[in-house]
């Protein structure tokens, strides 16, 4: 299947364009870009740098994908941006390549929705089915696991990890790690419970939701330090969902946790 490329689009020599791509008017595709099959660039889209975009991803006007990082330590080294399949990247979204000091690659998973004006900074690692609502921003080196939702006008501090299935409310600044399935809201980011709506929508068994509720209460009100509570929880639980929280808490981190309060 041949690709449909508008005459006004600029495709630089060296770019790899997959079968069935649609590249609209006034798009610019750089020489080290790889577009997978069926990628759609609506119009006025810039894709540059060493950037790969997976099959059936759709990018809307005025998005800038793969530009150099907004990091004063960046000295022009060749780094990458890797975007998975079936993502929807809306108007004015920016996604930057990595830095040598941060591993050299920014990664975005599959089936994500990145609403208008979002920013994904250098060396961020974004999982599958992530939703960034309008004008939210991820700083450098963030890790977002699968199924995370970040509300509109929210910001995530550099090096923060957000666990699987967590939800961040609108107009929230997240400066500490967020446990899987957590619910964070308020201007300075308060861990305010579990993402029960998301768990129910995914069809999580009632027994696992009950176990998660009990785990949250233990983490919030149990005896001893937060890490010690997590270790005890890990020794006692039989729920895979709770186990994921425990593993996340006990894993390496550069930012302290948001704790229930």
PDB file of C-alpha atoms in Angstrom:
ATOM      1  CA  UNK A   1       0.000   0.000   0.000  1.00  0.00           C
ATOM      2  CA  UNK A   2       1.471   3.326  -1.016  1.00  0.00           C
ATOM      3  CA  UNK A   3       1.580   6.330   1.262  1.00  0.00           C
ATOM      4  CA  UNK A   4      -0.392   9.509   0.654  1.00  0.00           C
ATOM      5  CA  UNK A   5       1.955  12.500   0.955  1.00  0.00           C
ATOM      6  CA  UNK A   6       0.719  16.029   0.317  1.00  0.00           C
ATOM      7  CA  UNK A   7       2.829  17.980  -2.211  1.00  0.00           C
ATOM      8  CA  UNK A   8       3.577  20.708   0.352  1.00  0.00           C
ATOM      9  CA  UNK A   9       5.013  18.271   2.910  1.00  0.00           C
ATOM     10  CA  UNK A  10       8.811  18.137   3.284  1.00  0.00           C
ATOM     11  CA  UNK A  11      10.202  14.613   3.647  1.00  0.00           C
ATOM     12  CA  UNK A  12      13.975  14.798   4.006  1.00  0.00           C
ATOM     13  CA  UNK A  13      16.267  12.266   2.378  1.00  0.00           C
ATOM     14  CA  UNK A  14      16.892   9.342   4.697  1.00  0.00           C
ATOM     15  CA  UNK A  15      13.444   9.296   6.321  1.00  0.00           C
ATOM     16  CA  UNK A  16      11.691   5.916   6.348  1.00  0.00           C
ATOM     17  CA  UNK A  17       7.980   6.061   5.557  1.00  0.00           C
ATOM     18  CA  UNK A  18       5.942   2.902   6.143  1.00  0.00           C
ATOM     19  CA  UNK A  19       3.156   1.580   3.952  1.00  0.00           C
ATOM     20  CA  UNK A  20      -0.138   3.412   4.074  1.00  0.00           C
ATOM     21  CA  UNK A  21       1.079   6.533   5.866  1.00  0.00           C
ATOM     22  CA  UNK A  22      -0.834   9.782   5.398  1.00  0.00           C
ATOM     23  CA  UNK A  23       1.237  12.953   5.581  1.00  0.00           C
ATOM     24  CA  UNK A  24      -0.802  16.126   5.306  1.00  0.00           C
ATOM     25  CA  UNK A  25       0.017  19.636   4.142  1.00  0.00           C
ATOM     26  CA  UNK A  26       3.035  21.496   5.491  1.00  0.00           C
ATOM     27  CA  UNK A  27       4.374  18.607   7.575  1.00  0.00           C
ATOM     28  CA  UNK A  28       8.143  18.264   8.026  1.00  0.00           C
ATOM     29  CA  UNK A  29       9.740  14.840   8.515  1.00  0.00           C
ATOM     30  CA  UNK A  30      13.453  14.770   9.310  1.00  0.00           C
ATOM     31  CA  UNK A  31      16.131  12.527   7.778  1.00  0.00           C
ATOM     32  CA  UNK A  32      16.447  10.163  10.772  1.00  0.00           C
ATOM     33  CA  UNK A  33      12.729   9.624  11.320  1.00  0.00           C
ATOM     34  CA  UNK A  34      10.995   6.275  10.925  1.00  0.00           C
ATOM     35  CA  UNK A  35       7.219   6.198  10.507  1.00  0.00           C
ATOM     36  CA  UNK A  36       5.574   2.795  10.869  1.00  0.00           C
ATOM     37  CA  UNK A  37       2.740   1.564   8.658  1.00  0.00           C
ATOM     38  CA  UNK A  38      -0.423   3.618   8.725  1.00  0.00           C
ATOM     39  CA  UNK A  39       0.955   6.585  10.665  1.00  0.00           C
ATOM     40  CA  UNK A  40      -1.102   9.735  10.088  1.00  0.00           C
ATOM     41  CA  UNK A  41       0.364  13.242  10.301  1.00  0.00           C
ATOM     42  CA  UNK A  42      -2.652  15.520   9.885  1.00  0.00           C
ATOM     43  CA  UNK A  43      -0.993  18.802   8.866  1.00  0.00           C
ATOM     44  CA  UNK A  44       1.711  21.198  10.090  1.00  0.00           C
ATOM     45  CA  UNK A  45       3.333  18.396  12.117  1.00  0.00           C
ATOM     46  CA  UNK A  46       7.097  18.427  12.748  1.00  0.00           C
ATOM     47  CA  UNK A  47       8.816  15.091  13.377  1.00  0.00           C
ATOM     48  CA  UNK A  48      12.574  15.398  13.737  1.00  0.00           C
ATOM     49  CA  UNK A  49      15.629  13.878  15.422  1.00  0.00           C
ATOM     50  CA  UNK A  50      16.197  10.131  15.709  1.00  0.00           C
ATOM     51  CA  UNK A  51      12.535   9.357  16.161  1.00  0.00           C
ATOM     52  CA  UNK A  52      10.512   6.208  15.511  1.00  0.00           C
ATOM     53  CA  UNK A  53       6.708   6.212  15.525  1.00  0.00           C
ATOM     54  CA  UNK A  54       4.766   2.964  15.634  1.00  0.00           C
ATOM     55  CA  UNK A  55       1.979   1.694  13.448  1.00  0.00           C
ATOM     56  CA  UNK A  56      -1.362   3.542  13.242  1.00  0.00           C
ATOM     57  CA  UNK A  57      -0.319   6.435  15.477  1.00  0.00           C
ATOM     58  CA  UNK A  58      -2.148   9.638  14.595  1.00  0.00           C
ATOM     59  CA  UNK A  59      -0.611  13.081  15.159  1.00  0.00           C
ATOM     60  CA  UNK A  60      -2.626  16.270  14.947  1.00  0.00           C
ATOM     61  CA  UNK A  61      -1.635  19.758  13.711  1.00  0.00           C
ATOM     62  CA  UNK A  62       1.222  21.746  15.221  1.00  0.00           C
ATOM     63  CA  UNK A  63       2.631  18.897  17.299  1.00  0.00           C
ATOM     64  CA  UNK A  64       6.449  18.892  17.490  1.00  0.00           C
ATOM     65  CA  UNK A  65       7.872  15.427  18.009  1.00  0.00           C
ATOM     66  CA  UNK A  66      11.523  14.490  18.599  1.00  0.00           C
ATOM     67  CA  UNK A  67      13.098  17.899  19.067  1.00  0.00           C
ATOM     68  CA  UNK A  68      16.160  18.310  21.279  1.00  0.00           C
ATOM     69  CA  UNK A  69      15.574  18.281  25.047  1.00  0.00           C
ATOM     70  CA  UNK A  70      14.969  21.413  27.075  1.00  0.00           C
ATOM     71  CA  UNK A  71      17.994  20.654  29.235  1.00  0.00           C
ATOM     72  CA  UNK A  72      20.946  23.025  29.527  1.00  0.00           C
ATOM     73  CA  UNK A  73      23.259  20.014  29.953  1.00  0.00           C
ATOM     74  CA  UNK A  74      22.418  18.813  26.448  1.00  0.00           C
ATOM     75  CA  UNK A  75      25.409  19.321  24.153  1.00  0.00           C
ATOM     76  CA  UNK A  76      24.037  18.071  20.843  1.00  0.00           C
ATOM     77  CA  UNK A  77      24.674  14.366  21.338  1.00  0.00           C
ATOM     78  CA  UNK A  78      22.522  11.997  19.265  1.00  0.00           C
ATOM     79  CA  UNK A  79      19.669  10.680  21.380  1.00  0.00           C
ATOM     80  CA  UNK A  80      16.299   9.136  20.534  1.00  0.00           C
ATOM     81  CA  UNK A  81      12.540   9.237  20.918  1.00  0.00           C
ATOM     82  CA  UNK A  82      10.596   5.988  20.547  1.00  0.00           C
ATOM     83  CA  UNK A  83       6.796   6.100  20.255  1.00  0.00           C
ATOM     84  CA  UNK A  84       4.697   2.943  20.142  1.00  0.00           C
ATOM     85  CA  UNK A  85       1.598   1.972  18.188  1.00  0.00           C
ATOM     86  CA  UNK A  86      -1.928   3.372  17.972  1.00  0.00           C
ATOM     87  CA  UNK A  87      -1.250   6.547  19.937  1.00  0.00           C
ATOM     88  CA  UNK A  88      -3.312   9.699  19.459  1.00  0.00           C
ATOM     89  CA  UNK A  89      -1.170  12.805  19.822  1.00  0.00           C
ATOM     90  CA  UNK A  90      -3.284  15.940  19.692  1.00  0.00           C
ATOM     91  CA  UNK A  91      -2.623  19.548  18.743  1.00  0.00           C
ATOM     92  CA  UNK A  92       0.502  21.364  20.029  1.00  0.00           C
ATOM     93  CA  UNK A  93       1.866  18.328  21.902  1.00  0.00           C
ATOM     94  CA  UNK A  94       5.658  18.296  22.339  1.00  0.00           C
ATOM     95  CA  UNK A  95       7.750  15.180  22.962  1.00  0.00           C
ATOM     96  CA  UNK A  96      11.533  15.537  23.295  1.00  0.00           C
ATOM     97  CA  UNK A  97      14.407  13.160  22.670  1.00  0.00           C
ATOM     98  CA  UNK A  98      16.507  11.857  25.554  1.00  0.00           C
ATOM     99  CA  UNK A  99      19.819  12.999  26.978  1.00  0.00           C
ATOM    100  CA  UNK A 100      23.089  11.119  27.304  1.00  0.00           C
ATOM    101  CA  UNK A 101      22.971  11.485  31.076  1.00  0.00           C
ATOM    102  CA  UNK A 102      19.441  10.101  31.283  1.00  0.00           C
ATOM    103  CA  UNK A 103      19.903   6.972  29.202  1.00  0.00           C
ATOM    104  CA  UNK A 104      19.627   8.563  25.774  1.00  0.00           C
ATOM    105  CA  UNK A 105      16.045   7.669  24.945  1.00  0.00           C
ATOM    106  CA  UNK A 106      12.532   8.919  25.685  1.00  0.00           C
ATOM    107  CA  UNK A 107       9.951   6.134  25.343  1.00  0.00           C
ATOM    108  CA  UNK A 108       6.184   6.265  24.886  1.00  0.00           C
ATOM    109  CA  UNK A 109       4.204   3.027  24.871  1.00  0.00           C
ATOM    110  CA  UNK A 110       1.115   1.939  22.952  1.00  0.00           C
ATOM    111  CA  UNK A 111      -2.516   3.105  22.818  1.00  0.00           C
ATOM    112  CA  UNK A 112      -1.947   6.389  24.623  1.00  0.00           C
ATOM    113  CA  UNK A 113      -3.941   9.602  24.361  1.00  0.00           C
ATOM    114  CA  UNK A 114      -1.969  12.828  24.643  1.00  0.00           C
ATOM    115  CA  UNK A 115      -4.417  15.732  24.593  1.00  0.00           C
ATOM    116  CA  UNK A 116      -3.750  19.229  23.296  1.00  0.00           C
ATOM    117  CA  UNK A 117      -0.742  21.070  24.681  1.00  0.00           C
ATOM    118  CA  UNK A 118       0.831  18.190  26.631  1.00  0.00           C
ATOM    119  CA  UNK A 119       4.583  17.898  27.090  1.00  0.00           C
ATOM    120  CA  UNK A 120       6.712  14.759  27.485  1.00  0.00           C
ATOM    121  CA  UNK A 121      10.245  15.747  28.466  1.00  0.00           C
ATOM    122  CA  UNK A 122      13.604  14.093  27.890  1.00  0.00           C
ATOM    123  CA  UNK A 123      14.214  10.551  29.134  1.00  0.00           C
ATOM    124  CA  UNK A 124      10.617  10.057  30.321  1.00  0.00           C
ATOM    125  CA  UNK A 125       9.409   6.452  30.216  1.00  0.00           C
ATOM    126  CA  UNK A 126       5.674   6.277  29.528  1.00  0.00           C
ATOM    127  CA  UNK A 127       3.736   3.007  29.550  1.00  0.00           C
ATOM    128  CA  UNK A 128       0.726   1.739  27.621  1.00  0.00           C
ATOM    129  CA  UNK A 129      -2.777   3.238  27.653  1.00  0.00           C
ATOM    130  CA  UNK A 130      -1.595   6.410  29.396  1.00  0.00           C
ATOM    131  CA  UNK A 131      -3.770   9.528  29.146  1.00  0.00           C
ATOM    132  CA  UNK A 132      -2.313  13.018  29.553  1.00  0.00           C
ATOM    133  CA  UNK A 133      -5.145  15.539  29.658  1.00  0.00           C
ATOM    134  CA  UNK A 134      -4.839  19.011  28.116  1.00  0.00           C
ATOM    135  CA  UNK A 135      -1.754  21.053  29.045  1.00  0.00           C
ATOM    136  CA  UNK A 136      -0.312  18.551  31.486  1.00  0.00           C
ATOM    137  CA  UNK A 137       3.461  18.185  31.568  1.00  0.00           C
ATOM    138  CA  UNK A 138       5.950  15.455  32.436  1.00  0.00           C
ATOM    139  CA  UNK A 139       9.403  16.656  33.464  1.00  0.00           C
ATOM    140  CA  UNK A 140      12.612  14.829  32.613  1.00  0.00           C
ATOM    141  CA  UNK A 141      13.231  11.238  33.727  1.00  0.00           C
ATOM    142  CA  UNK A 142       9.639  10.602  34.866  1.00  0.00           C
ATOM    143  CA  UNK A 143       8.291   7.047  34.793  1.00  0.00           C
ATOM    144  CA  UNK A 144       4.583   6.472  34.174  1.00  0.00           C
ATOM    145  CA  UNK A 145       3.483   2.866  34.308  1.00  0.00           C
ATOM    146  CA  UNK A 146       0.545   1.481  32.323  1.00  0.00           C
ATOM    147  CA  UNK A 147      -2.983   2.915  32.581  1.00  0.00           C
ATOM    148  CA  UNK A 148      -2.017   6.165  34.318  1.00  0.00           C
ATOM    149  CA  UNK A 149      -4.209   9.264  33.866  1.00  0.00           C
ATOM    150  CA  UNK A 150      -2.787  12.754  34.478  1.00  0.00           C
ATOM    151  CA  UNK A 151      -5.420  15.487  34.752  1.00  0.00           C
ATOM    152  CA  UNK A 152      -5.430  18.750  32.878  1.00  0.00           C
ATOM    153  CA  UNK A 153      -2.994  21.531  33.812  1.00  0.00           C
ATOM    154  CA  UNK A 154      -1.062  19.164  36.079  1.00  0.00           C
ATOM    155  CA  UNK A 155       2.701  18.876  36.338  1.00  0.00           C
ATOM    156  CA  UNK A 156       4.910  15.940  37.285  1.00  0.00           C
ATOM    157  CA  UNK A 157       8.322  16.735  38.804  1.00  0.00           C
ATOM    158  CA  UNK A 158      11.479  15.227  37.310  1.00  0.00           C
ATOM    159  CA  UNK A 159      12.406  11.699  38.429  1.00  0.00           C
ATOM    160  CA  UNK A 160       8.906  11.017  39.813  1.00  0.00           C
ATOM    161  CA  UNK A 161       7.431   7.542  39.301  1.00  0.00           C
ATOM    162  CA  UNK A 162       3.680   7.078  38.952  1.00  0.00           C
ATOM    163  CA  UNK A 163       2.518   3.515  39.447  1.00  0.00           C
ATOM    164  CA  UNK A 164       0.186   1.483  37.278  1.00  0.00           C
ATOM    165  CA  UNK A 165      -3.457   2.550  37.230  1.00  0.00           C
ATOM    166  CA  UNK A 166      -2.955   5.732  39.270  1.00  0.00           C
ATOM    167  CA  UNK A 167      -4.924   8.888  38.550  1.00  0.00           C
ATOM    168  CA  UNK A 168      -3.789  12.483  39.073  1.00  0.00           C
ATOM    169  CA  UNK A 169      -6.512  15.108  39.445  1.00  0.00           C
ATOM    170  CA  UNK A 170      -6.576  18.333  37.489  1.00  0.00           C
ATOM    171  CA  UNK A 171      -4.353  21.291  38.457  1.00  0.00           C
ATOM    172  CA  UNK A 172      -2.076  19.159  40.627  1.00  0.00           C
ATOM    173  CA  UNK A 173       1.688  19.389  41.131  1.00  0.00           C
ATOM    174  CA  UNK A 174       3.171  15.937  41.755  1.00  0.00           C
ATOM    175  CA  UNK A 175       6.579  16.095  43.446  1.00  0.00           C
ATOM    176  CA  UNK A 176       6.780  12.594  44.949  1.00  0.00           C
ATOM    177  CA  UNK A 177       6.238   9.033  43.751  1.00  0.00           C
ATOM    178  CA  UNK A 178       2.639   7.809  43.540  1.00  0.00           C
ATOM    179  CA  UNK A 179       1.757   4.206  44.440  1.00  0.00           C
ATOM    180  CA  UNK A 180      -0.015   2.036  41.863  1.00  0.00           C
ATOM    181  CA  UNK A 181      -3.794   2.571  41.762  1.00  0.00           C
ATOM    182  CA  UNK A 182      -3.434   5.723  43.875  1.00  0.00           C
ATOM    183  CA  UNK A 183      -5.642   8.811  43.626  1.00  0.00           C
ATOM    184  CA  UNK A 184      -3.751  12.104  43.934  1.00  0.00           C
ATOM    185  CA  UNK A 185      -5.336  15.543  43.980  1.00  0.00           C
ATOM    186  CA  UNK A 186      -5.014  19.041  45.491  1.00  0.00           C
ATOM    187  CA  UNK A 187      -2.627  21.749  44.254  1.00  0.00           C
ATOM    188  CA  UNK A 188       0.459  20.297  45.964  1.00  0.00           C
ATOM    189  CA  UNK A 189      -0.419  16.657  45.362  1.00  0.00           C
ATOM    190  CA  UNK A 190      -2.071  14.726  48.187  1.00  0.00           C
ATOM    191  CA  UNK A 191      -2.544  10.945  48.111  1.00  0.00           C
ATOM    192  CA  UNK A 192      -6.255  10.847  48.771  1.00  0.00           C
ATOM    193  CA  UNK A 193      -7.255   7.223  48.285  1.00  0.00           C
ATOM    194  CA  UNK A 194      -7.426   4.669  45.483  1.00  0.00           C
ATOM    195  CA  UNK A 195      -8.542   4.960  41.871  1.00  0.00           C
ATOM    196  CA  UNK A 196     -11.603   2.820  42.571  1.00  0.00           C
ATOM    197  CA  UNK A 197     -13.480   4.017  39.505  1.00  0.00           C
ATOM    198  CA  UNK A 198     -10.620   2.938  37.265  1.00  0.00           C
ATOM    199  CA  UNK A 199     -10.331  -0.441  38.986  1.00  0.00           C
ATOM    200  CA  UNK A 200     -14.038  -1.134  38.593  1.00  0.00           C
ATOM    201  CA  UNK A 201     -14.017  -0.065  34.947  1.00  0.00           C
ATOM    202  CA  UNK A 202     -11.212  -2.541  34.278  1.00  0.00           C
ATOM    203  CA  UNK A 203     -13.290  -5.316  35.846  1.00  0.00           C
ATOM    204  CA  UNK A 204     -10.934  -5.966  38.771  1.00  0.00           C
ATOM    205  CA  UNK A 205     -12.393  -8.627  41.068  1.00  0.00           C
ATOM    206  CA  UNK A 206     -14.168  -7.482  44.216  1.00  0.00           C
ATOM    207  CA  UNK A 207     -11.756  -9.541  46.317  1.00  0.00           C
ATOM    208  CA  UNK A 208      -8.781  -7.646  44.893  1.00  0.00           C
ATOM    209  CA  UNK A 209     -10.469  -4.282  45.458  1.00  0.00           C
ATOM    210  CA  UNK A 210     -11.177  -5.286  49.054  1.00  0.00           C
ATOM    211  CA  UNK A 211      -7.520  -6.294  49.452  1.00  0.00           C
ATOM    212  CA  UNK A 212      -6.393  -2.983  47.987  1.00  0.00           C
ATOM    213  CA  UNK A 213      -8.615  -1.042  50.394  1.00  0.00           C
ATOM    214  CA  UNK A 214      -7.150  -2.938  53.340  1.00  0.00           C
ATOM    215  CA  UNK A 215      -3.629  -2.395  52.031  1.00  0.00           C
ATOM    216  CA  UNK A 216      -4.206   1.334  51.722  1.00  0.00           C
ATOM    217  CA  UNK A 217      -5.458   1.507  55.293  1.00  0.00           C
ATOM    218  CA  UNK A 218      -2.418  -0.392  56.535  1.00  0.00           C
ATOM    219  CA  UNK A 219      -0.070   1.915  54.656  1.00  0.00           C
ATOM    220  CA  UNK A 220      -1.936   4.947  55.985  1.00  0.00           C
ATOM    221  CA  UNK A 221      -2.412   3.956  59.614  1.00  0.00           C
ATOM    222  CA  UNK A 222      -0.236   0.952  60.407  1.00  0.00           C
ATOM    223  CA  UNK A 223       2.599   0.974  62.899  1.00  0.00           C
ATOM    224  CA  UNK A 224       6.196   1.699  62.009  1.00  0.00           C
ATOM    225  CA  UNK A 225       7.844   3.476  59.094  1.00  0.00           C
ATOM    226  CA  UNK A 226       6.198   3.527  55.661  1.00  0.00           C
ATOM    227  CA  UNK A 227       8.752   1.119  54.143  1.00  0.00           C
ATOM    228  CA  UNK A 228       8.359  -1.268  57.078  1.00  0.00           C
ATOM    229  CA  UNK A 229       4.598  -1.275  56.660  1.00  0.00           C
ATOM    230  CA  UNK A 230       5.046  -2.111  52.997  1.00  0.00           C
ATOM    231  CA  UNK A 231       7.354  -5.030  53.837  1.00  0.00           C
ATOM    232  CA  UNK A 232       4.814  -6.458  56.289  1.00  0.00           C
ATOM    233  CA  UNK A 233       2.087  -6.026  53.715  1.00  0.00           C
ATOM    234  CA  UNK A 234       4.144  -7.947  51.174  1.00  0.00           C
ATOM    235  CA  UNK A 235       4.625 -10.828  53.592  1.00  0.00           C
ATOM    236  CA  UNK A 236       0.890 -11.080  54.278  1.00  0.00           C
ATOM    237  CA  UNK A 237      -0.888 -10.401  50.975  1.00  0.00           C
ATOM    238  CA  UNK A 238      -2.159 -12.918  48.444  1.00  0.00           C
ATOM    239  CA  UNK A 239      -3.360 -10.291  45.940  1.00  0.00           C
ATOM    240  CA  UNK A 240      -1.285  -9.633  42.827  1.00  0.00           C
ATOM    241  CA  UNK A 241      -2.557  -6.038  42.846  1.00  0.00           C
ATOM    242  CA  UNK A 242      -1.328  -5.448  46.371  1.00  0.00           C
ATOM    243  CA  UNK A 243       1.935  -7.196  45.508  1.00  0.00           C
ATOM    244  CA  UNK A 244       2.464  -4.693  42.702  1.00  0.00           C
ATOM    245  CA  UNK A 245       2.109  -1.813  45.184  1.00  0.00           C
ATOM    246  CA  UNK A 246       4.607  -3.455  47.533  1.00  0.00           C
ATOM    247  CA  UNK A 247       7.138  -4.088  44.766  1.00  0.00           C
ATOM    248  CA  UNK A 248       6.762  -0.492  43.584  1.00  0.00           C
ATOM    249  CA  UNK A 249       7.356   0.929  47.074  1.00  0.00           C
ATOM    250  CA  UNK A 250      10.366  -1.278  47.721  1.00  0.00           C
ATOM    251  CA  UNK A 251      11.910  -0.540  44.316  1.00  0.00           C
ATOM    252  CA  UNK A 252      14.592   2.049  43.687  1.00  0.00           C
ATOM    253  CA  UNK A 253      13.417   5.664  43.670  1.00  0.00           C
ATOM    254  CA  UNK A 254      14.847   9.159  43.390  1.00  0.00           C
ATOM    255  CA  UNK A 255      11.814  10.834  44.957  1.00  0.00           C
ATOM    256  CA  UNK A 256      10.149  10.095  48.318  1.00  0.00           C
ATOM    257  CA  UNK A 257       6.570   8.800  48.277  1.00  0.00           C
ATOM    258  CA  UNK A 258       3.347  10.616  48.608  1.00  0.00           C
ATOM    259  CA  UNK A 259       1.916   8.938  51.670  1.00  0.00           C
ATOM    260  CA  UNK A 260      -1.718   8.758  52.743  1.00  0.00           C
ATOM    261  CA  UNK A 261      -2.687  11.607  54.982  1.00  0.00           C
TER     262      UNK A 261
END
